[in-house]
Amino acid sequence: MAPKPKEKISNNGEKATELWPDLPQQLIKMISWQSTLMQNIGDGGVTKSWISLSKQCNQTSKPPIWLQLHDDHGNNVHDTNFKINIKFHQGECIWYPRRRWPEPWKYYEGFSDGAIVAKGVRSRILAEGESSPTVYYRICYPYGCQSFYSLPPWDPMVPFRHPVVSSCSEKSVMMVLTGITHPAFAFCRLRGRGYREIYAWTKQDCTIPDPHCSSEKQNFMRFTNAIGYQGKFFALSLQGTLAVIEPDVDSSHLKITALGPKRAVPCVQSRYFKEYLVESDGDVLLVFLVSRKSANIVDDVEVFKLDIGKLLWVKMERIGDRTLFLGTNCCISIRASKLGCKSDCVYFSNNNSVEDWWVYDFEAAGSISSCSSDGILPQICRVLDPNPTNRRRRNRNRLASRVFS
C-alpha cells in the first residue's frame, strides 16, 4: 500500500485550501470574461501505477499487467478542499445579481459538460444517531438565467469521487463514480436548470468482470474516470477498460451497453501514468502523461482520439489547431487560432509547484521543455482583450509616447 501523502499545513496549523481551476492565470482571466470557454474544461486526471508481478509470483520476466491507483496529490481531489477561483464578469456570473453564492458552497467537487459541482454542509441540528452534518452537493452553470440548484442528499457511507453530466439537454443525467464496485456509481435525472423537482440518487452495482484484470478471482469493474458525450457516458475502469453507460429504455436504471475491445494504456513502457479525458472540437480525447520512474517527472505525452463506432482509441501524431492544458485538478482544450497561443502543444503543470509548467511540442518532434506560467499565453491580451478600458488606456499611452518622444 502506498504511503499517505502529507497534508499541506498553513502557518496557523489549519489545512491549506488550494484553488480550482489549476490553469495559467491568463487563461483563467479569459475564462472569467468568456464563460462559454468553460464548456471545454474537463475534470482532473487519474494517476495509475503498474503492480510488479515480482512481488506476487517472483516472475520478473513477465511484464506488469495489473494497475492500481497511485496515491499522489493529483489523485486525491476528493480529499482536498479546492476553492473556486473564477470571478465571472457581471452578466455571466454563477449567481443572481446582488445574491451571491452562499459561502459553504464555494468548494469545488467536480466539473462536467459546462457544469460545476460544489460541496457544502447544511447547517442544522443533528438527528439522533448522526455523528456529523449531512453533506450536500450543488450543481451550477456559469451562464443562464437560472444557474444553480441543489442535488439530492448524498449517502455519507458512499464515496463521492467523479461527477459526470451526460449532456446539457433538459433530459440530462448526472452520474457519480464511486471508485468501488458496490455501488459502482449512482445517478439522478436532472429536470432542466432551475429550482425544479429532481429525482433522488439511484445506486447501482457493477456485476461485469473486468476483462483486463489479471487476477484469477472474479474482479468486477471499478470505474475511475468518465466523460459525458452525446447523451451517454464513456467510463474507464481502473484496468483501462472502456465502457459505454447509458439509460436503459426498459427500466429507470443505467446500463452498460458496450465494452471497448482494447485496453486504454500508454504505448510506451512506464511505471506511472496520468490519464485525462477531455472533449475537443467534437472529439473525445484521452491524454496520457507518462512517467518511467518518478510520478513527478513526465517523460512522454500521448494523445488518443476515440473512434465512437469501433470504441477504439486511435493515437494522434499531431493535434492540429488544438492546445491542451492539463492541471492537477482540471484540464481544458482550446482552439489555438482563436486565442492566439501556440498550437499543436500540450501544457501540463508540475505536481511540486503550480507556478511551473511544461510543454510537449508535437511540431518539435515531441520535445518537452519548461516554461513560466506568466509566459504561456502572452498573445491573449493583445489578440482578445476583454477589457475595453485597458485597451483605451494603452492606446492613450501609445499616443502620448508618440507626442512626447
mmCIF file of C-alpha atoms in Angstrom:
data_model
loop_
_atom_site.group_PDB
_atom_site.id
_atom_site.type_symbol
_atom_site.label_atom_id
_atom_site.label_comp_id
_atom_site.label_asym_id
_atom_site.label_seq_id
_atom_site.Cartn_x
_atom_site.Cartn_y
_atom_site.Cartn_z
ATOM 1 C CA MET A 1 0.000 0.000 0.000
ATOM 2 C CA ALA A 2 1.380 3.386 -0.975
ATOM 3 C CA PRO A 3 2.155 5.789 1.877
ATOM 4 C CA LYS A 4 -0.369 8.510 2.519
ATOM 5 C CA PRO A 5 0.833 11.910 1.267
ATOM 6 C CA LYS A 6 1.437 14.624 3.799
ATOM 7 C CA GLU A 7 -1.241 17.256 4.107
ATOM 8 C CA LYS A 8 -0.274 20.828 3.402
ATOM 9 C CA ILE A 9 -0.493 22.787 6.628
ATOM 10 C CA SER A 10 -0.644 26.558 6.782
ATOM 11 C CA ASN A 11 1.239 28.712 9.283
ATOM 12 C CA ASN A 12 -1.653 28.772 11.724
ATOM 13 C CA GLY A 13 -1.889 24.967 11.755
ATOM 14 C CA GLU A 14 -5.024 24.717 9.613
ATOM 15 C CA LYS A 15 -5.299 22.636 6.487
ATOM 16 C CA ALA A 16 -4.369 24.723 3.464
ATOM 17 C CA THR A 17 -7.023 25.343 0.812
ATOM 18 C CA GLU A 18 -5.993 25.169 -2.834
ATOM 19 C CA LEU A 19 -7.578 26.801 -5.860
ATOM 20 C CA TRP A 20 -9.601 25.495 -8.783
ATOM 21 C CA PRO A 21 -9.069 25.590 -11.688
ATOM 22 C CA ASP A 22 -5.352 24.868 -11.768
ATOM 23 C CA LEU A 23 -4.678 26.727 -15.014
ATOM 24 C CA PRO A 24 -2.448 29.653 -16.060
ATOM 25 C CA GLN A 25 -3.753 32.910 -14.624
ATOM 26 C CA GLN A 26 -4.015 34.496 -18.063
ATOM 27 C CA LEU A 27 -6.302 31.705 -19.203
ATOM 28 C CA ILE A 28 -8.415 31.951 -16.036
ATOM 29 C CA LYS A 29 -8.841 35.666 -16.687
ATOM 30 C CA MET A 30 -10.001 34.947 -20.220
ATOM 31 C CA ILE A 31 -12.481 32.330 -18.990
ATOM 32 C CA SER A 32 -13.912 34.810 -16.471
ATOM 33 C CA TRP A 33 -14.821 37.117 -19.367
ATOM 34 C CA GLN A 34 -15.894 34.404 -21.794
ATOM 35 C CA SER A 35 -17.691 31.825 -19.672
ATOM 36 C CA THR A 36 -18.546 29.717 -22.737
ATOM 37 C CA LEU A 37 -14.910 28.576 -22.714
ATOM 38 C CA MET A 38 -15.778 26.540 -19.630
ATOM 39 C CA GLN A 39 -17.622 24.073 -21.854
ATOM 40 C CA ASN A 40 -14.179 22.853 -22.926
ATOM 41 C CA ILE A 41 -12.977 22.157 -19.384
ATOM 42 C CA GLY A 42 -12.614 18.576 -18.197
ATOM 43 C CA ASP A 43 -12.059 17.169 -14.738
ATOM 44 C CA GLY A 44 -8.696 16.359 -13.211
ATOM 45 C CA GLY A 45 -6.617 13.370 -14.215
ATOM 46 C CA VAL A 46 -6.287 9.998 -12.540
ATOM 47 C CA THR A 47 -2.796 8.688 -11.770
ATOM 48 C CA LYS A 48 -2.215 4.949 -12.076
ATOM 49 C CA SER A 49 0.793 2.736 -11.480
ATOM 50 C CA TRP A 50 1.671 -0.783 -12.552
ATOM 51 C CA ILE A 51 1.829 -3.539 -9.955
ATOM 52 C CA SER A 52 5.045 -5.512 -10.319
ATOM 53 C CA LEU A 53 4.443 -9.229 -10.716
ATOM 54 C CA SER A 54 7.729 -9.979 -8.989
ATOM 55 C CA LYS A 55 6.100 -9.134 -5.669
ATOM 56 C CA GLN A 56 3.299 -11.617 -6.263
ATOM 57 C CA CYS A 57 4.772 -14.628 -8.047
ATOM 58 C CA ASN A 58 8.524 -13.916 -8.248
ATOM 59 C CA GLN A 59 8.465 -13.919 -12.049
ATOM 60 C CA THR A 60 10.413 -10.859 -13.096
ATOM 61 C CA SER A 61 10.441 -11.856 -16.754
ATOM 62 C CA LYS A 62 6.746 -11.137 -17.240
ATOM 63 C CA PRO A 63 5.644 -7.514 -17.755
ATOM 64 C CA PRO A 64 3.285 -5.963 -15.192
ATOM 65 C CA ILE A 65 -0.331 -6.297 -16.288
ATOM 66 C CA TRP A 66 -2.230 -5.062 -13.245
ATOM 67 C CA LEU A 67 -2.993 -1.431 -12.427
ATOM 68 C CA GLN A 68 -3.620 0.363 -9.164
ATOM 69 C CA LEU A 69 -4.358 3.962 -8.217
ATOM 70 C CA HIS A 70 -1.232 5.871 -7.322
ATOM 71 C CA ASP A 71 -1.815 7.764 -4.083
ATOM 72 C CA ASP A 72 -0.406 11.136 -5.100
ATOM 73 C CA HIS A 73 -1.639 14.710 -4.773
ATOM 74 C CA GLY A 74 -3.300 14.814 -8.171
ATOM 75 C CA ASN A 75 -5.368 11.733 -7.407
ATOM 76 C CA ASN A 76 -6.854 12.996 -4.141
ATOM 77 C CA VAL A 77 -9.132 15.737 -5.412
ATOM 78 C CA HIS A 78 -11.982 14.335 -3.323
ATOM 79 C CA ASP A 79 -9.861 14.612 -0.155
ATOM 80 C CA THR A 80 -8.810 18.223 -0.726
ATOM 81 C CA ASN A 81 -10.739 21.452 -0.410
ATOM 82 C CA PHE A 82 -10.434 23.298 -3.718
ATOM 83 C CA LYS A 83 -11.847 26.796 -3.597
ATOM 84 C CA ILE A 84 -13.489 28.014 -6.808
ATOM 85 C CA ASN A 85 -11.229 30.746 -8.160
ATOM 86 C CA ILE A 86 -13.146 32.276 -11.084
ATOM 87 C CA LYS A 87 -14.832 35.641 -10.681
ATOM 88 C CA PHE A 88 -17.140 35.908 -13.651
ATOM 89 C CA HIS A 89 -17.846 39.169 -15.419
ATOM 90 C CA GLN A 90 -21.151 40.824 -14.496
ATOM 91 C CA GLY A 91 -23.930 39.219 -16.515
ATOM 92 C CA GLU A 92 -22.110 35.874 -16.767
ATOM 93 C CA CYS A 93 -21.692 35.057 -13.084
ATOM 94 C CA ILE A 94 -22.848 31.889 -11.371
ATOM 95 C CA TRP A 95 -25.172 33.719 -9.008
ATOM 96 C CA TYR A 96 -28.052 36.094 -9.441
ATOM 97 C CA PRO A 97 -27.370 39.850 -9.326
ATOM 98 C CA ARG A 98 -26.874 41.047 -5.727
ATOM 99 C CA ARG A 99 -27.363 37.487 -4.494
ATOM 100 C CA ARG A 100 -24.017 35.821 -4.107
ATOM 101 C CA TRP A 101 -23.495 32.109 -3.929
ATOM 102 C CA PRO A 102 -23.607 31.023 -0.253
ATOM 103 C CA GLU A 103 -20.165 30.696 1.307
ATOM 104 C CA PRO A 104 -20.365 26.957 2.212
ATOM 105 C CA TRP A 105 -20.885 26.095 -1.473
ATOM 106 C CA LYS A 106 -17.651 27.632 -2.740
ATOM 107 C CA TYR A 107 -15.669 24.369 -2.688
ATOM 108 C CA TYR A 108 -15.185 22.573 -5.977
ATOM 109 C CA GLU A 109 -16.033 18.884 -6.234
ATOM 110 C CA GLY A 110 -16.180 18.211 -9.973
ATOM 111 C CA PHE A 111 -16.827 19.618 -13.436
ATOM 112 C CA SER A 112 -18.628 18.150 -16.435
ATOM 113 C CA ASP A 113 -20.225 19.478 -19.621
ATOM 114 C CA GLY A 114 -20.104 23.103 -18.525
ATOM 115 C CA ALA A 115 -21.482 22.439 -15.047
ATOM 116 C CA ILE A 116 -19.652 22.932 -11.740
ATOM 117 C CA VAL A 117 -20.420 20.606 -8.836
ATOM 118 C CA ALA A 118 -19.716 22.148 -5.437
ATOM 119 C CA LYS A 119 -19.875 20.744 -1.924
ATOM 120 C CA GLY A 120 -21.428 22.193 1.220
ATOM 121 C CA VAL A 121 -22.645 21.216 4.688
ATOM 122 C CA ARG A 122 -26.193 22.157 5.608
ATOM 123 C CA SER A 123 -26.295 23.894 8.995
ATOM 124 C CA ARG A 124 -28.903 22.161 11.138
ATOM 125 C CA ILE A 125 -29.366 20.293 14.408
ATOM 126 C CA LEU A 126 -28.063 16.733 14.190
ATOM 127 C CA ALA A 127 -30.666 13.988 14.361
ATOM 128 C CA GLU A 128 -30.339 11.139 16.836
ATOM 129 C CA GLY A 129 -27.633 8.708 15.772
ATOM 130 C CA GLU A 130 -25.904 11.132 13.401
ATOM 131 C CA SER A 131 -22.244 11.875 14.006
ATOM 132 C CA SER A 132 -21.822 14.750 11.542
ATOM 133 C CA PRO A 133 -23.991 17.094 9.433
ATOM 134 C CA THR A 134 -25.229 15.836 6.081
ATOM 135 C CA VAL A 135 -23.054 16.781 3.122
ATOM 136 C CA TYR A 136 -24.956 18.248 0.189
ATOM 137 C CA TYR A 137 -23.893 18.966 -3.366
ATOM 138 C CA ARG A 138 -24.994 21.696 -5.706
ATOM 139 C CA ILE A 139 -24.720 21.931 -9.488
ATOM 140 C CA CYS A 140 -24.311 25.300 -11.143
ATOM 141 C CA TYR A 141 -23.836 26.678 -14.648
ATOM 142 C CA PRO A 142 -21.677 29.753 -15.316
ATOM 143 C CA TYR A 143 -24.271 31.120 -17.705
ATOM 144 C CA GLY A 144 -28.055 31.218 -17.979
ATOM 145 C CA CYS A 145 -30.782 32.972 -16.020
ATOM 146 C CA GLN A 146 -31.353 30.058 -13.612
ATOM 147 C CA SER A 147 -27.863 28.881 -12.963
ATOM 148 C CA PHE A 148 -27.731 26.650 -9.879
ATOM 149 C CA TYR A 149 -29.749 24.292 -7.714
ATOM 150 C CA SER A 150 -29.179 21.635 -5.077
ATOM 151 C CA LEU A 151 -28.724 17.946 -5.785
ATOM 152 C CA PRO A 152 -30.381 15.232 -3.702
ATOM 153 C CA PRO A 153 -28.744 14.376 -0.339
ATOM 154 C CA TRP A 154 -25.765 12.046 -0.714
ATOM 155 C CA ASP A 155 -25.188 8.923 1.374
ATOM 156 C CA PRO A 156 -22.110 9.705 3.535
ATOM 157 C CA MET A 157 -21.166 5.995 3.554
ATOM 158 C CA VAL A 158 -20.596 6.026 -0.228
ATOM 159 C CA PRO A 159 -17.526 7.748 -1.758
ATOM 160 C CA PHE A 160 -18.289 10.729 -3.977
ATOM 161 C CA ARG A 161 -15.454 10.520 -6.487
ATOM 162 C CA HIS A 162 -16.223 11.731 -10.006
ATOM 163 C CA PRO A 163 -19.468 13.518 -11.049
ATOM 164 C CA VAL A 164 -20.324 13.454 -14.764
ATOM 165 C CA VAL A 165 -23.225 15.002 -16.695
ATOM 166 C CA SER A 166 -24.439 13.169 -19.800
ATOM 167 C CA SER A 167 -25.336 16.301 -21.781
ATOM 168 C CA CYS A 168 -26.616 19.846 -21.364
ATOM 169 C CA SER A 169 -30.134 18.969 -22.572
ATOM 170 C CA GLU A 170 -33.277 19.190 -20.494
ATOM 171 C CA LYS A 171 -33.234 15.390 -20.038
ATOM 172 C CA SER A 172 -29.664 15.181 -18.817
ATOM 173 C CA VAL A 173 -28.471 12.690 -16.223
ATOM 174 C CA MET A 174 -25.770 13.111 -13.616
ATOM 175 C CA MET A 175 -23.690 10.052 -12.760
ATOM 176 C CA VAL A 176 -21.224 9.901 -9.879
ATOM 177 C CA LEU A 177 -18.433 7.333 -9.920
ATOM 178 C CA THR A 178 -17.607 5.899 -6.506
ATOM 179 C CA GLY A 179 -14.344 4.122 -7.337
ATOM 180 C CA ILE A 180 -15.685 0.902 -5.803
ATOM 181 C CA THR A 181 -17.895 -1.920 -7.110
ATOM 182 C CA HIS A 182 -20.766 -1.835 -4.581
ATOM 183 C CA PRO A 183 -22.107 0.575 -5.677
ATOM 184 C CA ALA A 184 -20.066 1.287 -8.791
ATOM 185 C CA PHE A 185 -21.947 4.508 -9.476
ATOM 186 C CA ALA A 186 -25.058 6.462 -8.584
ATOM 187 C CA PHE A 187 -27.163 8.699 -10.776
ATOM 188 C CA CYS A 188 -30.061 11.122 -10.709
ATOM 189 C CA ARG A 189 -32.090 12.667 -13.501
ATOM 190 C CA LEU A 190 -31.993 16.433 -13.888
ATOM 191 C CA ARG A 191 -35.223 18.043 -14.993
ATOM 192 C CA GLY A 192 -33.752 21.148 -16.524
ATOM 193 C CA ARG A 193 -31.965 24.015 -14.849
ATOM 194 C CA GLY A 194 -33.530 25.984 -12.047
ATOM 195 C CA TYR A 195 -35.381 25.162 -8.869
ATOM 196 C CA ARG A 196 -37.391 22.206 -10.132
ATOM 197 C CA GLU A 197 -38.027 18.760 -8.806
ATOM 198 C CA ILE A 198 -35.221 16.245 -9.361
ATOM 199 C CA TYR A 199 -35.149 12.574 -8.538
ATOM 200 C CA ALA A 200 -33.187 11.032 -5.693
ATOM 201 C CA TRP A 201 -29.900 9.197 -6.211
ATOM 202 C CA THR A 202 -30.157 5.662 -7.570
ATOM 203 C CA LYS A 203 -27.249 3.353 -6.687
ATOM 204 C CA GLN A 204 -26.086 0.566 -8.962
ATOM 205 C CA ASP A 205 -23.523 -2.203 -8.574
ATOM 206 C CA CYS A 206 -21.259 -3.447 -11.344
ATOM 207 C CA THR A 207 -21.645 -7.180 -11.991
ATOM 208 C CA ILE A 208 -19.419 -7.360 -15.073
ATOM 209 C CA PRO A 209 -15.874 -8.719 -14.515
ATOM 210 C CA ASP A 210 -13.093 -6.543 -15.833
ATOM 211 C CA PRO A 211 -11.720 -8.343 -18.919
ATOM 212 C CA HIS A 212 -8.252 -6.865 -18.346
ATOM 213 C CA CYS A 213 -7.855 -7.885 -14.721
ATOM 214 C CA SER A 214 -5.008 -10.352 -14.225
ATOM 215 C CA SER A 215 -6.360 -11.922 -11.046
ATOM 216 C CA GLU A 216 -7.872 -15.398 -11.136
ATOM 217 C CA LYS A 217 -10.685 -14.172 -8.908
ATOM 218 C CA GLN A 218 -13.760 -12.556 -10.368
ATOM 219 C CA ASN A 219 -12.974 -8.842 -10.115
ATOM 220 C CA PHE A 220 -15.801 -6.566 -11.180
ATOM 221 C CA MET A 221 -15.008 -3.308 -12.919
ATOM 222 C CA ARG A 222 -14.161 -0.280 -10.790
ATOM 223 C CA PHE A 223 -14.670 2.954 -12.710
ATOM 224 C CA THR A 224 -12.185 5.732 -12.010
ATOM 225 C CA ASN A 225 -12.673 8.188 -14.897
ATOM 226 C CA ALA A 226 -15.532 9.160 -17.205
ATOM 227 C CA ILE A 227 -16.836 11.774 -19.621
ATOM 228 C CA GLY A 228 -20.321 12.625 -20.855
ATOM 229 C CA TYR A 229 -20.765 12.756 -24.618
ATOM 230 C CA GLN A 230 -23.850 12.760 -26.862
ATOM 231 C CA GLY A 231 -26.165 11.753 -24.025
ATOM 232 C CA LYS A 232 -24.015 8.761 -22.998
ATOM 233 C CA PHE A 233 -21.252 8.109 -20.504
ATOM 234 C CA PHE A 234 -17.884 6.790 -21.595
ATOM 235 C CA ALA A 235 -16.164 5.429 -18.495
ATOM 236 C CA LEU A 236 -12.712 3.942 -17.965
ATOM 237 C CA SER A 237 -12.166 1.242 -15.391
ATOM 238 C CA LEU A 238 -9.139 1.010 -13.156
ATOM 239 C CA GLN A 239 -7.662 -1.574 -15.538
ATOM 240 C CA GLY A 240 -8.259 0.585 -18.624
ATOM 241 C CA THR A 241 -11.467 -0.983 -19.955
ATOM 242 C CA LEU A 242 -13.750 1.415 -21.842
ATOM 243 C CA ALA A 243 -17.448 1.019 -21.011
ATOM 244 C CA VAL A 244 -20.421 2.785 -22.583
ATOM 245 C CA ILE A 245 -23.093 3.543 -19.979
ATOM 246 C CA GLU A 246 -26.488 4.895 -20.991
ATOM 247 C CA PRO A 247 -30.078 4.983 -19.716
ATOM 248 C CA ASP A 248 -31.997 1.759 -20.214
ATOM 249 C CA VAL A 249 -35.211 2.318 -22.174
ATOM 250 C CA ASP A 250 -36.919 -0.615 -20.431
ATOM 251 C CA SER A 251 -36.136 0.478 -16.887
ATOM 252 C CA SER A 252 -35.191 3.514 -14.859
ATOM 253 C CA HIS A 253 -31.587 2.410 -14.441
ATOM 254 C CA LEU A 254 -28.329 2.921 -16.294
ATOM 255 C CA LYS A 255 -26.951 0.047 -18.327
ATOM 256 C CA ILE A 256 -23.502 -0.881 -19.635
ATOM 257 C CA THR A 257 -24.259 -1.369 -23.327
ATOM 258 C CA ALA A 258 -20.780 -1.972 -24.779
ATOM 259 C CA LEU A 259 -17.140 -2.558 -23.860
ATOM 260 C CA GLY A 260 -14.100 -1.441 -25.801
ATOM 261 C CA PRO A 261 -12.064 -4.300 -27.325
ATOM 262 C CA LYS A 262 -8.659 -2.919 -26.318
ATOM 263 C CA ARG A 263 -7.119 -1.617 -23.140
ATOM 264 C CA ALA A 264 -6.583 2.116 -22.665
ATOM 265 C CA VAL A 265 -2.944 2.335 -21.584
ATOM 266 C CA PRO A 266 0.116 4.155 -22.966
ATOM 267 C CA CYS A 267 2.015 2.606 -25.849
ATOM 268 C CA VAL A 268 5.409 3.078 -24.203
ATOM 269 C CA GLN A 269 6.505 1.236 -21.074
ATOM 270 C CA SER A 270 6.192 3.192 -17.862
ATOM 271 C CA ARG A 271 5.925 2.872 -14.106
ATOM 272 C CA TYR A 272 3.278 5.556 -13.713
ATOM 273 C CA PHE A 273 0.911 7.462 -15.973
ATOM 274 C CA LYS A 274 -1.795 10.041 -15.514
ATOM 275 C CA GLU A 275 -4.857 9.934 -17.754
ATOM 276 C CA TYR A 276 -7.193 12.791 -18.714
ATOM 277 C CA LEU A 277 -10.497 12.704 -20.591
ATOM 278 C CA VAL A 278 -11.478 15.892 -22.395
ATOM 279 C CA GLU A 279 -13.822 16.863 -25.227
ATOM 280 C CA SER A 280 -12.131 18.825 -28.002
ATOM 281 C CA ASP A 281 -13.776 20.091 -31.203
ATOM 282 C CA GLY A 282 -16.434 17.373 -31.072
ATOM 283 C CA ASP A 283 -13.936 14.587 -30.287
ATOM 284 C CA VAL A 284 -13.283 12.688 -27.073
ATOM 285 C CA LEU A 285 -9.568 12.749 -26.308
ATOM 286 C CA LEU A 286 -7.610 10.574 -23.911
ATOM 287 C CA VAL A 287 -4.294 12.104 -22.845
ATOM 288 C CA PHE A 288 -1.519 10.271 -21.004
ATOM 289 C CA LEU A 289 1.284 11.906 -19.055
ATOM 290 C CA VAL A 290 3.796 9.064 -18.981
ATOM 291 C CA SER A 291 6.387 8.720 -16.199
ATOM 292 C CA ARG A 292 9.008 5.985 -16.432
ATOM 293 C CA LYS A 293 10.480 6.138 -12.910
ATOM 294 C CA SER A 294 9.054 9.005 -10.844
ATOM 295 C CA ALA A 295 5.406 10.072 -10.799
ATOM 296 C CA ASN A 296 6.527 13.714 -10.544
ATOM 297 C CA ILE A 297 8.600 13.644 -13.750
ATOM 298 C CA VAL A 298 6.816 13.370 -17.117
ATOM 299 C CA ASP A 299 8.937 11.670 -19.771
ATOM 300 C CA ASP A 300 6.412 11.415 -22.593
ATOM 301 C CA VAL A 301 2.919 12.544 -23.657
ATOM 302 C CA GLU A 302 0.446 10.537 -25.726
ATOM 303 C CA VAL A 303 -2.905 11.706 -27.117
ATOM 304 C CA PHE A 304 -5.625 9.361 -28.402
ATOM 305 C CA LYS A 305 -8.945 10.085 -30.125
ATOM 306 C CA LEU A 306 -11.957 7.868 -29.539
ATOM 307 C CA ASP A 307 -13.453 6.104 -32.561
ATOM 308 C CA ILE A 308 -17.079 6.079 -31.409
ATOM 309 C CA GLY A 309 -18.191 3.387 -33.851
ATOM 310 C CA LYS A 310 -15.442 0.875 -33.043
ATOM 311 C CA LEU A 311 -14.815 2.033 -29.443
ATOM 312 C CA LEU A 312 -11.112 2.140 -30.195
ATOM 313 C CA TRP A 313 -8.527 4.690 -29.090
ATOM 314 C CA VAL A 314 -6.617 5.945 -32.138
ATOM 315 C CA LYS A 315 -3.244 7.520 -31.403
ATOM 316 C CA MET A 316 -2.782 11.051 -32.759
ATOM 317 C CA GLU A 317 0.619 12.011 -34.123
ATOM 318 C CA ARG A 318 -0.430 15.692 -34.257
ATOM 319 C CA ILE A 319 -3.343 17.540 -32.623
ATOM 320 C CA GLY A 320 -3.520 20.373 -35.163
ATOM 321 C CA ASP A 321 -5.078 23.684 -34.122
ATOM 322 C CA ARG A 322 -5.550 22.484 -30.552
ATOM 323 C CA THR A 323 -3.782 23.455 -27.360
ATOM 324 C CA LEU A 324 -4.316 21.282 -24.294
ATOM 325 C CA PHE A 325 -3.751 22.440 -20.715
ATOM 326 C CA LEU A 326 -3.521 19.722 -18.061
ATOM 327 C CA GLY A 327 -3.557 20.899 -14.460
ATOM 328 C CA THR A 328 -3.545 18.856 -11.281
ATOM 329 C CA ASN A 329 -7.315 19.233 -10.790
ATOM 330 C CA CYS A 330 -8.661 20.034 -14.272
ATOM 331 C CA CYS A 331 -7.890 20.124 -17.982
ATOM 332 C CA ILE A 332 -9.057 22.180 -20.948
ATOM 333 C CA SER A 333 -8.841 22.112 -24.724
ATOM 334 C CA ILE A 334 -8.848 25.420 -26.594
ATOM 335 C CA ARG A 335 -8.549 26.383 -30.251
ATOM 336 C CA ALA A 336 -5.135 27.950 -30.621
ATOM 337 C CA SER A 337 -6.013 30.229 -33.529
ATOM 338 C CA LYS A 338 -8.927 31.695 -31.578
ATOM 339 C CA LEU A 339 -6.879 32.722 -28.556
ATOM 340 C CA GLY A 340 -3.605 33.402 -30.319
ATOM 341 C CA CYS A 341 -1.487 30.805 -28.496
ATOM 342 C CA LYS A 342 0.873 28.167 -29.870
ATOM 343 C CA SER A 343 -0.940 25.229 -31.469
ATOM 344 C CA ASP A 344 -0.098 21.530 -31.545
ATOM 345 C CA CYS A 345 1.081 21.617 -27.921
ATOM 346 C CA VAL A 346 0.202 20.039 -24.585
ATOM 347 C CA TYR A 347 0.934 22.107 -21.470
ATOM 348 C CA PHE A 348 0.988 20.405 -18.092
ATOM 349 C CA SER A 349 1.773 21.605 -14.593
ATOM 350 C CA ASN A 350 4.408 20.296 -12.225
ATOM 351 C CA ASN A 351 2.931 18.495 -9.215
ATOM 352 C CA ASN A 352 5.540 20.056 -6.951
ATOM 353 C CA SER A 353 4.940 23.658 -7.978
ATOM 354 C CA VAL A 354 1.864 25.094 -9.662
ATOM 355 C CA GLU A 355 3.952 28.059 -10.817
ATOM 356 C CA ASP A 356 5.996 25.853 -13.145
ATOM 357 C CA TRP A 357 4.551 24.486 -16.365
ATOM 358 C CA TRP A 358 5.958 22.203 -19.026
ATOM 359 C CA VAL A 359 5.119 21.991 -22.723
ATOM 360 C CA TYR A 360 5.119 18.980 -25.030
ATOM 361 C CA ASP A 361 5.503 20.270 -28.584
ATOM 362 C CA PHE A 362 4.329 17.893 -31.331
ATOM 363 C CA GLU A 363 5.818 20.120 -34.013
ATOM 364 C CA ALA A 364 9.264 19.946 -32.377
ATOM 365 C CA ALA A 365 9.367 16.144 -32.542
ATOM 366 C CA GLY A 366 7.698 15.755 -29.173
ATOM 367 C CA SER A 367 10.231 17.720 -27.145
ATOM 368 C CA ILE A 368 9.456 18.634 -23.518
ATOM 369 C CA SER A 369 10.630 21.960 -22.117
ATOM 370 C CA SER A 370 9.824 24.087 -19.077
ATOM 371 C CA CYS A 371 8.033 27.422 -19.288
ATOM 372 C CA SER A 372 6.833 30.094 -16.904
ATOM 373 C CA SER A 373 3.140 30.309 -16.090
ATOM 374 C CA ASP A 374 3.104 34.007 -16.970
ATOM 375 C CA GLY A 375 4.703 33.420 -20.351
ATOM 376 C CA ILE A 376 2.468 30.653 -21.690
ATOM 377 C CA LEU A 377 -0.187 32.907 -23.214
ATOM 378 C CA PRO A 378 1.471 36.264 -23.904
ATOM 379 C CA GLN A 379 -0.594 36.845 -27.036
ATOM 380 C CA ILE A 380 -4.029 36.572 -25.424
ATOM 381 C CA CYS A 381 -4.157 40.112 -24.013
ATOM 382 C CA ARG A 382 -3.103 41.536 -27.368
ATOM 383 C CA VAL A 383 -5.432 39.461 -29.549
ATOM 384 C CA LEU A 384 -8.572 39.323 -27.442
ATOM 385 C CA ASP A 385 -8.512 41.942 -24.721
ATOM 386 C CA PRO A 386 -11.846 41.566 -22.887
ATOM 387 C CA ASN A 387 -11.465 44.876 -21.045
ATOM 388 C CA PRO A 388 -12.063 47.847 -23.344
ATOM 389 C CA THR A 389 -10.973 50.253 -20.587
ATOM 390 C CA ASN A 390 -7.492 48.756 -20.514
ATOM 391 C CA ARG A 391 -7.357 48.822 -24.301
ATOM 392 C CA ARG A 392 -8.245 52.527 -24.398
ATOM 393 C CA ARG A 393 -5.684 53.230 -21.676
ATOM 394 C CA ARG A 394 -2.954 51.517 -23.696
ATOM 395 C CA ASN A 395 -3.962 53.450 -26.810
ATOM 396 C CA ARG A 396 -3.649 56.714 -24.857
ATOM 397 C CA ASN A 397 -0.219 55.671 -23.610
ATOM 398 C CA ARG A 398 0.921 54.870 -27.141
ATOM 399 C CA LEU A 399 -0.364 58.260 -28.369
ATOM 400 C CA ALA A 400 1.376 60.062 -25.501
ATOM 401 C CA SER A 401 4.637 58.269 -26.210
ATOM 402 C CA ARG A 402 4.467 59.373 -29.835
ATOM 403 C CA VAL A 403 3.660 63.002 -28.962
ATOM 404 C CA PHE A 404 6.316 63.439 -26.288
ATOM 405 C CA SER A 405 9.023 61.316 -27.892
#
